CSV table of C-alpha atoms and ligand atoms in Angstrom, one decimal:
chain,number,residue,atom,x,y,z
A,1,MET,CA,-12.5,-13.1,-2.8
A,2,ARG,CA,-13.1,-11.9,-6.4
A,3,HIS,CA,-11.0,-9.6,-8.6
A,4,LEU,CA,-13.3,-7.2,-10.4
A,5,ALA,CA,-11.5,-7.4,-13.7
A,6,ARG,CA,-11.7,-11.2,-13.7
A,7,ILE,CA,-15.5,-11.7,-13.3
A,8,PRO,CA,-18.5,-11.0,-15.6
A,9,PHE,CA,-21.1,-8.3,-14.9
A,10,PRO,CA,-23.9,-10.5,-13.5
A,11,GLU,CA,-21.6,-11.5,-10.6
A,12,VAL,CA,-21.2,-7.8,-9.8
A,13,GLU,CA,-24.9,-7.1,-10.1
A,14,ARG,CA,-25.6,-9.7,-7.3
A,15,PHE,CA,-23.7,-7.4,-4.9
A,16,ALA,CA,-25.6,-4.2,-5.8
A,17,GLY,CA,-26.7,-2.4,-2.7
A,18,SER,CA,-25.5,-5.2,-0.4
A,19,ASP,CA,-24.2,-4.2,3.0
A,20,LYS,CA,-21.8,-7.1,2.7
A,21,ALA,CA,-20.0,-6.0,-0.5
A,22,LEU,CA,-16.6,-4.4,0.1
A,23,VAL,CA,-14.3,-3.3,-2.6
A,24,ILE,CA,-10.5,-2.9,-2.0
A,25,LEU,CA,-8.7,-0.6,-4.3
A,26,PRO,CA,-4.9,-1.3,-4.1
A,27,VAL,CA,-2.7,1.8,-4.8
A,28,GLY,CA,1.0,1.8,-5.6
A,29,VAL,CA,3.4,3.8,-7.7
A,30,VAL,CA,6.1,3.3,-10.3
A,31,GLU,CA,9.3,4.3,-8.3
A,32,GLU,CA,12.8,3.1,-7.8
A,33,HIS,CA,13.4,0.9,-4.8
A,34,GLY,CA,17.2,0.4,-5.1
A,35,ALA,CA,19.1,-1.6,-7.8
A,36,HIS,CA,17.8,-4.9,-6.5
A,37,LEU,CA,14.0,-4.3,-6.4
A,38,PRO,CA,11.4,-3.7,-9.1
A,39,LEU,CA,9.9,-0.3,-9.8
A,40,GLY,CA,6.4,-1.6,-9.3
A,41,LEU,CA,7.1,-2.8,-5.7
A,42,ASP,CA,4.5,-0.7,-3.9
A,43,ALA,CA,1.7,-1.8,-6.3
A,44,PHE,CA,2.6,-5.4,-5.8
A,45,ALA,CA,2.8,-4.8,-2.0
A,46,ALA,CA,-0.7,-3.3,-1.9
A,47,GLU,CA,-2.0,-6.3,-3.8
A,48,ALA,CA,-0.3,-8.7,-1.4
A,49,TYR,CA,-1.7,-6.9,1.7
A,50,ALA,CA,-5.2,-6.8,0.1
A,51,GLU,CA,-5.2,-10.5,-0.5
A,52,ALA,CA,-3.9,-11.2,3.0
A,53,ALA,CA,-6.7,-9.0,4.6
A,54,VAL,CA,-9.5,-10.8,2.7
A,55,PRO,CA,-9.9,-14.0,4.8
A,56,GLU,CA,-10.2,-11.9,8.0
A,57,LEU,CA,-13.0,-9.8,6.4
A,58,GLU,CA,-14.8,-12.8,4.9
A,59,VAL,CA,-14.9,-14.5,8.3
A,60,GLN,CA,-16.8,-11.5,9.5
A,61,GLY,CA,-19.4,-11.8,6.7
A,62,TYR,CA,-18.0,-9.4,4.0
A,63,GLU,CA,-17.9,-10.3,0.3
A,64,VAL,CA,-14.7,-8.8,-0.9
A,65,ILE,CA,-14.0,-7.6,-4.4
A,66,ILE,CA,-10.5,-6.5,-5.3
A,67,ALA,CA,-10.5,-3.8,-7.9
A,68,PRO,CA,-7.7,-3.5,-10.5
A,69,THR,CA,-4.7,-1.8,-8.8
A,70,ILE,CA,-3.8,1.8,-9.5
A,71,CYS,CA,-0.1,1.3,-10.4
A,72,TYR,CA,0.7,5.0,-10.8
A,73,GLY,CA,1.0,7.7,-8.1
A,74,VAL,CA,2.8,10.8,-7.0
A,75,ALA,CA,6.5,10.0,-6.7
A,76,ARG,CA,8.5,13.2,-6.4
A,77,ALA,CA,11.2,12.1,-4.0
A,78,ALA,CA,12.6,9.6,-6.5
A,79,ILE,CA,11.7,11.3,-9.7
A,80,ASP,CA,15.3,11.6,-10.9
A,81,PHE,CA,15.9,7.8,-10.9
A,82,PRO,CA,15.3,6.2,-14.3
A,83,GLY,CA,11.9,4.7,-14.6
A,84,THR,CA,10.2,6.6,-11.8
A,85,LEU,CA,7.0,8.0,-13.0
A,86,SER,CA,4.8,10.6,-11.2
A,87,LEU,CA,1.3,11.8,-11.6
A,88,GLU,CA,0.2,15.3,-10.5
A,89,PRO,CA,-1.7,14.9,-7.2
A,90,ASN,CA,-4.9,16.2,-8.9
A,91,THR,CA,-4.7,13.4,-11.5
A,92,LEU,CA,-4.5,10.7,-8.9
A,93,LYS,CA,-7.3,12.4,-6.9
A,94,ALA,CA,-9.5,12.6,-10.0
A,95,LEU,CA,-8.8,9.0,-10.8
A,96,VAL,CA,-9.9,7.7,-7.4
A,97,ILE,CA,-13.0,9.8,-7.4
A,98,ASP,CA,-14.0,8.5,-10.8
A,99,ILE,CA,-13.5,4.9,-9.7
A,100,GLY,CA,-15.4,5.5,-6.5
A,101,ARG,CA,-18.3,7.1,-8.4
A,102,SER,CA,-18.5,4.3,-10.8
A,103,LEU,CA,-18.5,1.7,-8.0
A,104,ALA,CA,-21.3,3.6,-6.2
A,105,ARG,CA,-23.3,3.8,-9.4
A,106,HIS,CA,-23.4,0.0,-9.4
A,107,GLY,CA,-24.4,-0.2,-5.7
A,108,LEU,CA,-20.9,-1.0,-4.4
A,109,LYS,CA,-21.0,1.3,-1.4
A,110,ARG,CA,-18.0,0.3,0.6
A,111,LEU,CA,-14.6,1.3,-0.8
A,112,VAL,CA,-11.3,0.7,0.9
A,113,VAL,CA,-8.3,2.6,-0.6
A,114,LEU,CA,-5.3,0.4,0.4
A,115,ASN,CA,-2.2,2.5,-0.3
A,116,ALA,CA,1.4,1.1,-0.1
A,117,HIS,CA,3.3,4.2,-1.1
A,118,ARG,CA,4.5,6.8,1.4
A,119,ASP,CA,4.6,10.3,-0.1
A,120,GLN,CA,2.7,13.2,1.5
A,121,SER,CA,1.3,14.6,-1.7
A,122,HIS,CA,0.2,11.1,-2.8
A,123,MET,CA,-1.5,10.4,0.5
A,124,LYS,CA,-3.1,13.8,0.5
A,125,ALA,CA,-4.5,13.2,-2.9
A,126,LEU,CA,-6.0,9.9,-1.8
A,127,ASP,CA,-7.5,11.5,1.3
A,128,GLU,CA,-9.0,14.4,-0.7
A,129,ALA,CA,-10.6,11.8,-3.0
A,130,ARG,CA,-12.0,10.1,0.0
A,131,ALA,CA,-13.4,13.3,1.4
A,132,GLN,CA,-15.0,14.3,-1.9
A,133,LEU,CA,-16.7,10.9,-2.2
A,134,ALA,CA,-17.9,11.2,1.4
A,135,THR,CA,-19.6,14.5,0.6
A,136,GLU,CA,-21.5,12.8,-2.2
A,137,ASN,CA,-23.2,10.5,0.2
A,138,THR,CA,-23.2,7.6,-2.2
A,139,SER,CA,-20.6,5.4,-0.5
A,140,GLN,CA,-18.4,4.9,2.5
A,141,VAL,CA,-14.7,5.3,1.8
A,142,LEU,CA,-11.8,4.5,4.0
A,143,CYS,CA,-8.1,5.1,3.4
A,144,VAL,CA,-5.8,2.4,4.9
A,145,GLY,CA,-2.1,1.4,4.6
A,146,PHE,CA,0.1,4.6,4.3
A,147,THR,CA,-2.3,7.4,5.1
A,148,LEU,CA,-2.2,11.0,6.3
A,149,ASP,CA,-3.0,9.8,9.8
A,150,PRO,CA,0.3,8.5,11.4
A,151,ALA,CA,-1.6,6.5,14.1
A,152,LEU,CA,-3.7,4.7,11.5
A,153,THR,CA,-0.6,4.0,9.3
A,154,ALA,CA,1.1,2.6,12.4
A,155,ALA,CA,-1.9,0.4,13.2
A,156,CYS,CA,-1.8,-1.0,9.6
A,157,TYR,CA,1.9,-1.3,9.1
A,158,ARG,CA,3.9,-1.3,12.3
A,159,GLU,CA,2.0,-3.3,14.8
A,160,GLY,CA,3.6,-6.7,15.2
A,161,VAL,CA,6.1,-6.0,12.5
A,162,ARG,CA,8.9,-4.1,14.1
A,163,GLU,CA,9.9,-7.1,16.3
A,164,LEU,CA,10.4,-9.2,13.1
A,165,SER,CA,13.5,-7.1,12.2
A,166,ARG,CA,16.9,-8.7,11.8
A,167,SER,CA,18.6,-5.5,10.9
A,168,ALA,CA,21.4,-4.0,13.0
A,169,ARG,CA,19.5,-0.7,13.0
A,170,PRO,CA,15.8,-1.3,12.8
A,171,ASP,CA,15.3,2.4,13.4
A,172,ARG,CA,17.1,3.1,10.1
A,173,GLU,CA,15.1,0.8,7.9
A,174,GLY,CA,13.1,2.4,5.2
A,175,HIS,CA,12.5,2.5,1.5
A,176,GLY,CA,14.2,-0.4,-0.3
A,177,GLY,CA,15.7,-1.7,2.9
A,178,GLU,CA,15.0,-4.8,5.0
A,179,TRP,CA,11.2,-4.6,5.0
A,180,GLU,CA,10.6,-4.1,1.3
A,181,THR,CA,13.4,-6.6,0.4
A,182,SER,CA,11.8,-9.3,2.6
A,183,LEU,CA,8.4,-8.6,1.2
A,184,ALA,CA,9.7,-8.9,-2.4
A,185,LEU,CA,11.7,-12.1,-1.7
A,186,HIS,CA,8.4,-13.6,-0.4
A,187,ALA,CA,5.8,-12.3,-2.7
A,188,PHE,CA,7.5,-11.7,-6.1
A,189,PRO,CA,11.0,-13.3,-5.9
A,190,GLN,CA,11.2,-13.6,-9.7
A,191,TRP,CA,11.5,-9.8,-9.9
A,192,VAL,CA,14.3,-9.4,-7.3
A,193,ARG,CA,17.9,-9.1,-8.5
A,194,THR,CA,19.1,-11.5,-5.7
A,195,GLU,CA,22.6,-11.8,-7.1
A,196,ILE,CA,23.5,-8.2,-6.3
A,197,ILE,CA,22.1,-7.9,-2.8
A,198,LYS,CA,25.4,-9.1,-1.4
A,199,ASP,CA,27.0,-5.9,-2.8
A,200,LEU,CA,24.5,-3.6,-1.2
A,201,ASP,CA,26.1,-2.4,2.0
A,202,PRO,CA,23.7,-1.1,4.6
A,203,ASN,CA,22.8,2.5,4.3
A,204,PHE,CA,22.2,3.6,7.9
A,205,ASP,CA,24.0,6.9,7.7
A,206,TYR,CA,21.4,9.2,6.1
A,207,ASP,CA,19.4,12.2,7.2
A,208,VAL,CA,16.4,10.4,8.8
A,209,ASP,CA,14.5,13.6,9.4
A,210,ALA,CA,14.9,14.7,5.7
A,211,PHE,CA,13.8,11.2,4.6
A,212,ARG,CA,10.7,11.3,6.8
A,213,ASN,CA,9.6,14.9,6.0
A,214,GLU,CA,10.5,14.5,2.4
A,215,SER,CA,12.6,17.7,2.4
A,216,LYS,CA,15.4,16.1,0.2
A,217,ASP,CA,15.2,13.8,-2.7
A,218,TYR,CA,16.1,10.1,-2.5
A,219,GLY,CA,19.1,10.5,-4.8
A,220,THR,CA,20.8,13.1,-2.6
A,221,LEU,CA,19.8,11.3,0.6
A,222,SER,CA,21.1,7.9,-0.4
A,223,ASN,CA,24.1,9.0,-2.4
A,224,GLY,CA,22.5,7.6,-5.5
A,225,ARG,CA,21.8,4.1,-4.0
A,226,GLY,CA,18.1,4.5,-3.8
A,227,TYR,CA,17.6,2.4,-0.7
A,228,PHE,CA,17.6,3.1,3.1
A,229,GLY,CA,18.5,0.5,5.6
A,230,SER,CA,19.9,-3.0,4.9
A,231,PRO,CA,18.7,-5.0,2.0
A,232,GLN,CA,21.0,-7.9,3.1
A,233,SER,CA,18.8,-8.3,6.3
A,234,GLY,CA,15.8,-9.1,4.2
A,235,ASP,CA,14.6,-12.7,3.8
A,236,ALA,CA,11.5,-14.5,2.4
A,237,GLU,CA,10.3,-15.9,5.7
A,238,THR,CA,10.2,-12.5,7.3
A,239,GLY,CA,8.4,-11.3,4.2
A,240,ARG,CA,5.8,-13.9,4.6
A,241,LYS,CA,5.2,-12.9,8.2
A,242,ILE,CA,5.1,-9.2,7.3
A,243,VAL,CA,2.4,-9.8,4.7
A,244,ALA,CA,0.3,-12.0,7.0
A,245,ARG,CA,0.6,-9.5,9.8
A,246,ARG,CA,-0.1,-6.4,7.8
A,247,GLY,CA,-3.1,-8.2,6.2
A,248,CYS,CA,-4.5,-8.9,9.7
A,249,ASN,CA,-3.8,-5.3,10.8
A,250,ILE,CA,-5.5,-3.8,7.8
A,251,ALA,CA,-8.6,-6.1,8.3
A,252,ARG,CA,-8.8,-5.1,11.9
A,253,VAL,CA,-8.6,-1.3,11.0
A,254,ILE,CA,-11.5,-1.8,8.5
A,255,LEU,CA,-13.5,-3.8,11.1
A,256,GLN,CA,-12.9,-1.1,13.7
A,257,ALA,CA,-14.2,1.6,11.4
A,258,TRP,CA,-17.2,-0.2,10.0
A,259,GLY,CA,-17.9,-3.3,12.1
A,260,ALA,CA,-19.2,-6.5,10.5
A,261,PRO,CA,-21.9,-6.2,7.8
A,262,GLY,CA,-25.3,-5.4,9.3
A,263,SER,CA,-23.8,-3.8,12.4
A,264,ALA,CA,-24.3,-0.3,11.2
A,265,GLU,CA,-26.5,1.6,8.8
A,266,ILE,CA,-24.9,2.1,5.5
A,267,LYS,CA,-25.8,5.2,3.4
B,1,LIG,ZN1,8.0,1.3,-1.4
Protein backbone atom coordinates (compact mmCIF):
# COMPACT_ATOMS: atom_id res chain seq x y z
CA MET A 1 0.00 0.00 0.00
CA ARG A 2 1.24 3.46 -0.89
CA HIS A 3 -0.10 6.93 -0.27
CA LEU A 4 0.18 9.03 -3.40
CA ALA A 5 1.18 12.16 -1.53
CA ARG A 6 4.02 10.37 0.29
CA ILE A 7 5.89 8.89 -2.69
CA PRO A 8 8.04 10.49 -5.41
CA PHE A 9 7.03 10.48 -9.08
CA PRO A 10 9.19 7.57 -10.34
CA GLU A 11 7.25 5.25 -8.06
CA VAL A 12 4.04 6.35 -9.76
CA GLU A 13 5.57 6.05 -13.22
CA ARG A 14 6.21 2.37 -12.61
CA PHE A 15 2.43 1.78 -12.43
CA ALA A 16 1.55 3.63 -15.63
CA GLY A 17 -0.79 1.52 -17.71
CA SER A 18 -0.58 -1.39 -15.29
CA ASP A 19 -3.67 -3.49 -14.93
CA LYS A 20 -2.64 -4.08 -11.32
CA ALA A 21 -2.62 -0.44 -10.22
CA LEU A 22 -5.71 0.61 -8.30
CA VAL A 23 -6.21 4.03 -6.73
CA ILE A 24 -8.58 4.53 -3.81
CA LEU A 25 -9.85 8.06 -3.30
CA PRO A 26 -11.36 8.41 0.21
CA VAL A 27 -14.12 11.02 0.45
CA GLY A 28 -15.58 12.52 3.61
CA VAL A 29 -17.01 15.84 4.69
CA VAL A 30 -16.67 18.45 7.43
CA GLU A 31 -19.87 18.00 9.42
CA GLU A 32 -21.03 17.90 13.02
CA HIS A 33 -21.32 14.43 14.56
CA GLY A 34 -22.62 15.31 18.01
CA ALA A 35 -20.76 17.12 20.79
CA HIS A 36 -18.42 14.16 21.41
CA LEU A 37 -17.08 13.48 17.89
CA PRO A 38 -14.83 15.49 15.54
CA LEU A 39 -16.21 17.30 12.51
CA GLY A 40 -13.89 15.38 10.20
CA LEU A 41 -15.19 11.96 11.23
CA ASP A 42 -16.37 10.83 7.80
CA ALA A 43 -13.03 11.63 6.17
CA PHE A 44 -11.16 9.71 8.88
CA ALA A 45 -13.62 6.83 8.49
CA ALA A 46 -13.08 6.68 4.72
CA GLU A 47 -9.32 6.48 5.30
CA ALA A 48 -9.71 3.71 7.90
CA TYR A 49 -11.90 1.63 5.57
CA ALA A 50 -9.53 2.21 2.64
CA GLU A 51 -6.55 0.97 4.64
CA ALA A 52 -8.55 -2.03 5.89
CA ALA A 53 -9.53 -2.97 2.32
CA VAL A 54 -5.98 -2.86 0.96
CA PRO A 55 -4.65 -6.25 2.23
CA GLU A 56 -7.64 -8.05 0.68
CA LEU A 57 -6.93 -6.38 -2.66
CA GLU A 58 -3.18 -6.92 -2.54
CA VAL A 59 -3.67 -10.62 -1.91
CA GLN A 60 -5.51 -10.73 -5.24
CA GLY A 61 -2.61 -9.06 -7.03
CA TYR A 62 -3.55 -5.39 -6.96
CA GLU A 63 -1.03 -2.65 -6.21
CA VAL A 64 -3.01 -0.11 -4.24
CA ILE A 65 -2.31 3.59 -4.09
CA ILE A 66 -4.37 5.69 -1.68
CA ALA A 67 -4.90 9.22 -2.99
CA PRO A 68 -5.14 12.18 -0.59
CA THR A 69 -8.60 12.31 0.97
CA ILE A 70 -11.25 14.73 -0.18
CA CYS A 71 -12.21 16.13 3.23
CA TYR A 72 -14.95 18.44 1.95
CA GLY A 73 -18.34 17.46 0.61
CA VAL A 74 -22.00 18.38 0.41
CA ALA A 75 -23.43 18.67 3.95
CA ARG A 76 -26.78 20.38 3.87
CA ALA A 77 -28.60 18.51 6.65
CA ALA A 78 -26.19 19.72 9.35
CA ILE A 79 -25.23 23.06 7.87
CA ASP A 80 -26.60 25.07 10.82
CA PHE A 81 -24.18 23.45 13.29
CA PRO A 82 -21.00 25.45 13.88
CA GLY A 83 -18.12 24.15 11.82
CA THR A 84 -20.13 22.23 9.25
CA LEU A 85 -18.97 23.19 5.77
CA SER A 86 -20.68 22.41 2.49
CA LEU A 87 -19.63 22.44 -1.12
CA GLU A 88 -22.08 22.90 -3.96
CA PRO A 89 -22.62 19.48 -5.58
CA ASN A 90 -21.09 20.71 -8.83
CA THR A 91 -17.92 21.72 -7.00
CA LEU A 92 -17.51 18.21 -5.62
CA LYS A 93 -18.33 16.67 -8.98
CA ALA A 94 -15.77 18.86 -10.77
CA LEU A 95 -13.12 18.07 -8.16
CA VAL A 96 -13.51 14.30 -8.57
CA ILE A 97 -13.53 14.58 -12.37
CA ASP A 98 -10.33 16.64 -12.29
CA ILE A 99 -8.62 14.11 -10.02
CA GLY A 100 -9.80 11.18 -12.16
CA ARG A 101 -8.57 12.83 -15.36
CA SER A 102 -5.19 13.55 -13.82
CA LEU A 103 -4.81 9.95 -12.66
CA ALA A 104 -5.81 8.63 -16.09
CA ARG A 105 -3.29 10.95 -17.75
CA HIS A 106 -0.59 9.15 -15.80
CA GLY A 107 -1.87 5.74 -16.74
CA LEU A 108 -3.64 5.02 -13.45
CA LYS A 109 -6.78 3.54 -14.91
CA ARG A 110 -8.67 2.07 -11.99
CA LEU A 111 -10.20 4.51 -9.55
CA VAL A 112 -12.31 3.58 -6.53
CA VAL A 113 -14.18 6.49 -4.93
CA LEU A 114 -14.69 5.38 -1.31
CA ASN A 115 -17.28 7.66 0.26
CA ALA A 116 -18.12 7.68 3.97
CA HIS A 117 -20.73 10.46 4.03
CA ARG A 118 -24.44 9.76 3.53
CA ASP A 119 -26.14 12.67 1.80
CA GLN A 120 -28.15 12.28 -1.40
CA SER A 121 -26.73 15.35 -3.16
CA HIS A 122 -23.19 14.40 -2.14
CA MET A 123 -23.56 10.82 -3.38
CA LYS A 124 -25.23 12.00 -6.58
CA ALA A 125 -22.35 14.38 -7.30
CA LEU A 126 -19.87 11.52 -6.87
CA ASP A 127 -21.91 9.28 -9.14
CA GLU A 128 -22.15 11.98 -11.80
CA ALA A 129 -18.38 12.35 -11.67
CA ARG A 130 -18.04 8.59 -12.07
CA ALA A 131 -20.42 8.63 -15.06
CA GLN A 132 -18.57 11.50 -16.71
CA LEU A 133 -15.19 9.79 -16.31
CA ALA A 134 -16.69 6.56 -17.69
CA THR A 135 -17.80 8.33 -20.88
CA GLU A 136 -14.25 9.53 -21.43
CA ASN A 137 -13.06 5.92 -21.73
CA THR A 138 -9.74 6.60 -20.09
CA SER A 139 -10.33 4.78 -16.82
CA GLN A 140 -12.66 2.53 -14.87
CA VAL A 141 -14.32 4.20 -11.92
CA LEU A 142 -16.31 2.60 -9.12
CA CYS A 143 -18.20 4.28 -6.28
CA VAL A 144 -18.22 2.30 -3.02
CA GLY A 145 -19.16 2.98 0.62
CA PHE A 146 -22.23 5.22 0.78
CA THR A 147 -23.52 5.29 -2.80
CA LEU A 148 -26.76 5.99 -4.66
CA ASP A 149 -27.32 2.24 -4.89
CA PRO A 150 -28.81 1.04 -1.56
CA ALA A 151 -27.88 -2.61 -2.24
CA LEU A 152 -24.26 -1.67 -2.88
CA THR A 153 -24.17 0.53 0.23
CA ALA A 154 -25.56 -2.36 2.28
CA ALA A 155 -22.96 -4.74 0.82
CA CYS A 156 -20.19 -2.34 1.86
CA TYR A 157 -21.45 -1.16 5.23
CA ARG A 158 -24.08 -3.39 6.72
CA GLU A 159 -23.10 -7.00 6.02
CA GLY A 160 -21.68 -8.55 9.16
CA VAL A 161 -21.94 -5.24 11.03
CA ARG A 162 -25.51 -5.11 12.32
CA GLU A 163 -24.98 -8.09 14.61
CA LEU A 164 -22.13 -6.24 16.36
CA SER A 165 -24.57 -3.73 17.86
CA ARG A 166 -24.87 -3.43 21.65
CA SER A 167 -27.52 -0.73 21.41
CA ALA A 168 -30.99 -1.16 22.89
CA ARG A 169 -32.37 0.00 19.53
CA PRO A 170 -30.04 -1.01 16.68
CA ASP A 171 -32.75 0.08 14.24
CA ARG A 172 -32.44 3.65 15.55
CA GLU A 173 -28.67 3.94 15.30
CA GLY A 174 -27.43 6.53 12.86
CA HIS A 175 -25.30 9.62 12.51
CA GLY A 176 -23.08 10.19 15.58
CA GLY A 177 -24.58 7.20 17.40
CA GLU A 178 -23.19 3.80 18.35
CA TRP A 179 -21.44 3.00 15.06
CA GLU A 180 -19.59 6.22 14.53
CA THR A 181 -18.72 6.51 18.23
CA SER A 182 -17.26 2.97 18.16
CA LEU A 183 -15.31 3.69 15.01
CA ALA A 184 -13.89 6.89 16.49
CA LEU A 185 -12.95 5.25 19.82
CA HIS A 186 -10.98 2.67 17.83
CA ALA A 187 -9.45 4.64 14.98
CA PHE A 188 -8.91 8.16 16.38
CA PRO A 189 -9.64 8.13 20.14
CA GLN A 190 -7.49 11.22 20.67
CA TRP A 191 -10.19 13.30 18.97
CA VAL A 192 -13.15 11.94 20.95
CA ARG A 193 -14.50 13.90 23.93
CA THR A 194 -14.90 10.70 25.95
CA GLU A 195 -15.60 12.58 29.18
CA ILE A 196 -18.96 13.85 27.94
CA ILE A 197 -20.31 10.63 26.45
CA LYS A 198 -21.85 9.67 29.81
CA ASP A 199 -24.07 12.76 29.55
CA LEU A 200 -25.34 11.92 26.06
CA ASP A 201 -28.59 10.06 26.60
CA PRO A 202 -29.77 7.87 23.74
CA ASN A 203 -31.67 9.68 21.02
CA PHE A 204 -34.04 7.00 19.77
CA ASP A 205 -37.15 9.13 19.54
CA TYR A 206 -36.73 10.91 16.24
CA ASP A 207 -38.42 10.90 12.84
CA VAL A 208 -36.54 8.04 11.16
CA ASP A 209 -38.18 8.59 7.78
CA ALA A 210 -37.26 12.28 7.77
CA PHE A 211 -33.71 11.33 8.80
CA ARG A 212 -33.37 8.77 6.01
CA ASN A 213 -34.97 10.84 3.25
CA GLU A 214 -33.28 14.05 4.41
CA SER A 215 -36.51 16.02 4.51
CA LYS A 216 -35.60 17.73 7.82
CA ASP A 217 -32.31 19.12 9.05
CA TYR A 218 -30.29 17.43 11.80
CA GLY A 219 -30.80 20.27 14.26
CA THR A 220 -34.59 20.00 14.10
CA LEU A 221 -34.56 16.21 14.01
CA SER A 222 -32.25 15.76 17.00
CA ASN A 223 -33.37 18.73 19.08
CA GLY A 224 -29.98 20.31 18.66
CA ARG A 225 -28.06 17.26 19.87
CA GLY A 226 -26.63 16.34 16.48
CA TYR A 227 -26.54 12.58 17.04
CA PHE A 228 -28.98 9.74 16.39
CA GLY A 229 -28.89 6.58 18.48
CA SER A 230 -26.76 5.83 21.51
CA PRO A 231 -23.18 7.14 21.76
CA GLN A 232 -22.94 5.35 25.13
CA SER A 233 -23.26 1.99 23.36
CA GLY A 234 -20.10 2.64 21.38
CA ASP A 235 -16.79 0.98 22.28
CA ALA A 236 -13.36 0.63 20.71
CA GLU A 237 -13.44 -3.14 20.24
CA THR A 238 -16.67 -2.88 18.28
CA GLY A 239 -15.03 -0.12 16.26
CA ARG A 240 -12.11 -2.38 15.44
CA LYS A 241 -14.48 -5.07 14.21
CA ILE A 242 -16.50 -2.56 12.17
CA VAL A 243 -13.40 -1.27 10.38
CA ALA A 244 -12.13 -4.79 9.65
CA ARG A 245 -15.50 -5.95 8.41
CA ARG A 246 -16.23 -2.93 6.25
CA GLY A 247 -12.73 -3.10 4.79
CA CYS A 248 -13.34 -6.73 3.75
CA ASN A 249 -16.80 -5.87 2.45
CA ILE A 250 -15.47 -3.03 0.32
CA ALA A 251 -12.65 -5.17 -1.09
CA ARG A 252 -15.18 -7.86 -1.98
CA VAL A 253 -17.41 -5.34 -3.79
CA ILE A 254 -14.40 -4.11 -5.80
CA LEU A 255 -13.35 -7.67 -6.66
CA GLN A 256 -16.89 -8.54 -7.69
CA ALA A 257 -16.95 -5.56 -10.04
CA TRP A 258 -13.51 -5.92 -11.56
CA GLY A 259 -12.13 -9.31 -10.61
CA ALA A 260 -8.43 -9.79 -9.93
CA PRO A 261 -5.94 -8.02 -12.21
CA GLY A 262 -5.63 -9.70 -15.57
CA SER A 263 -9.07 -11.27 -15.32
CA ALA A 264 -10.72 -8.67 -17.58
CA GLU A 265 -9.66 -6.33 -20.33
CA ILE A 266 -9.11 -2.81 -19.04
CA LYS A 267 -9.73 0.11 -21.34
ZN1 LIG B 1 -20.72 10.44 9.53
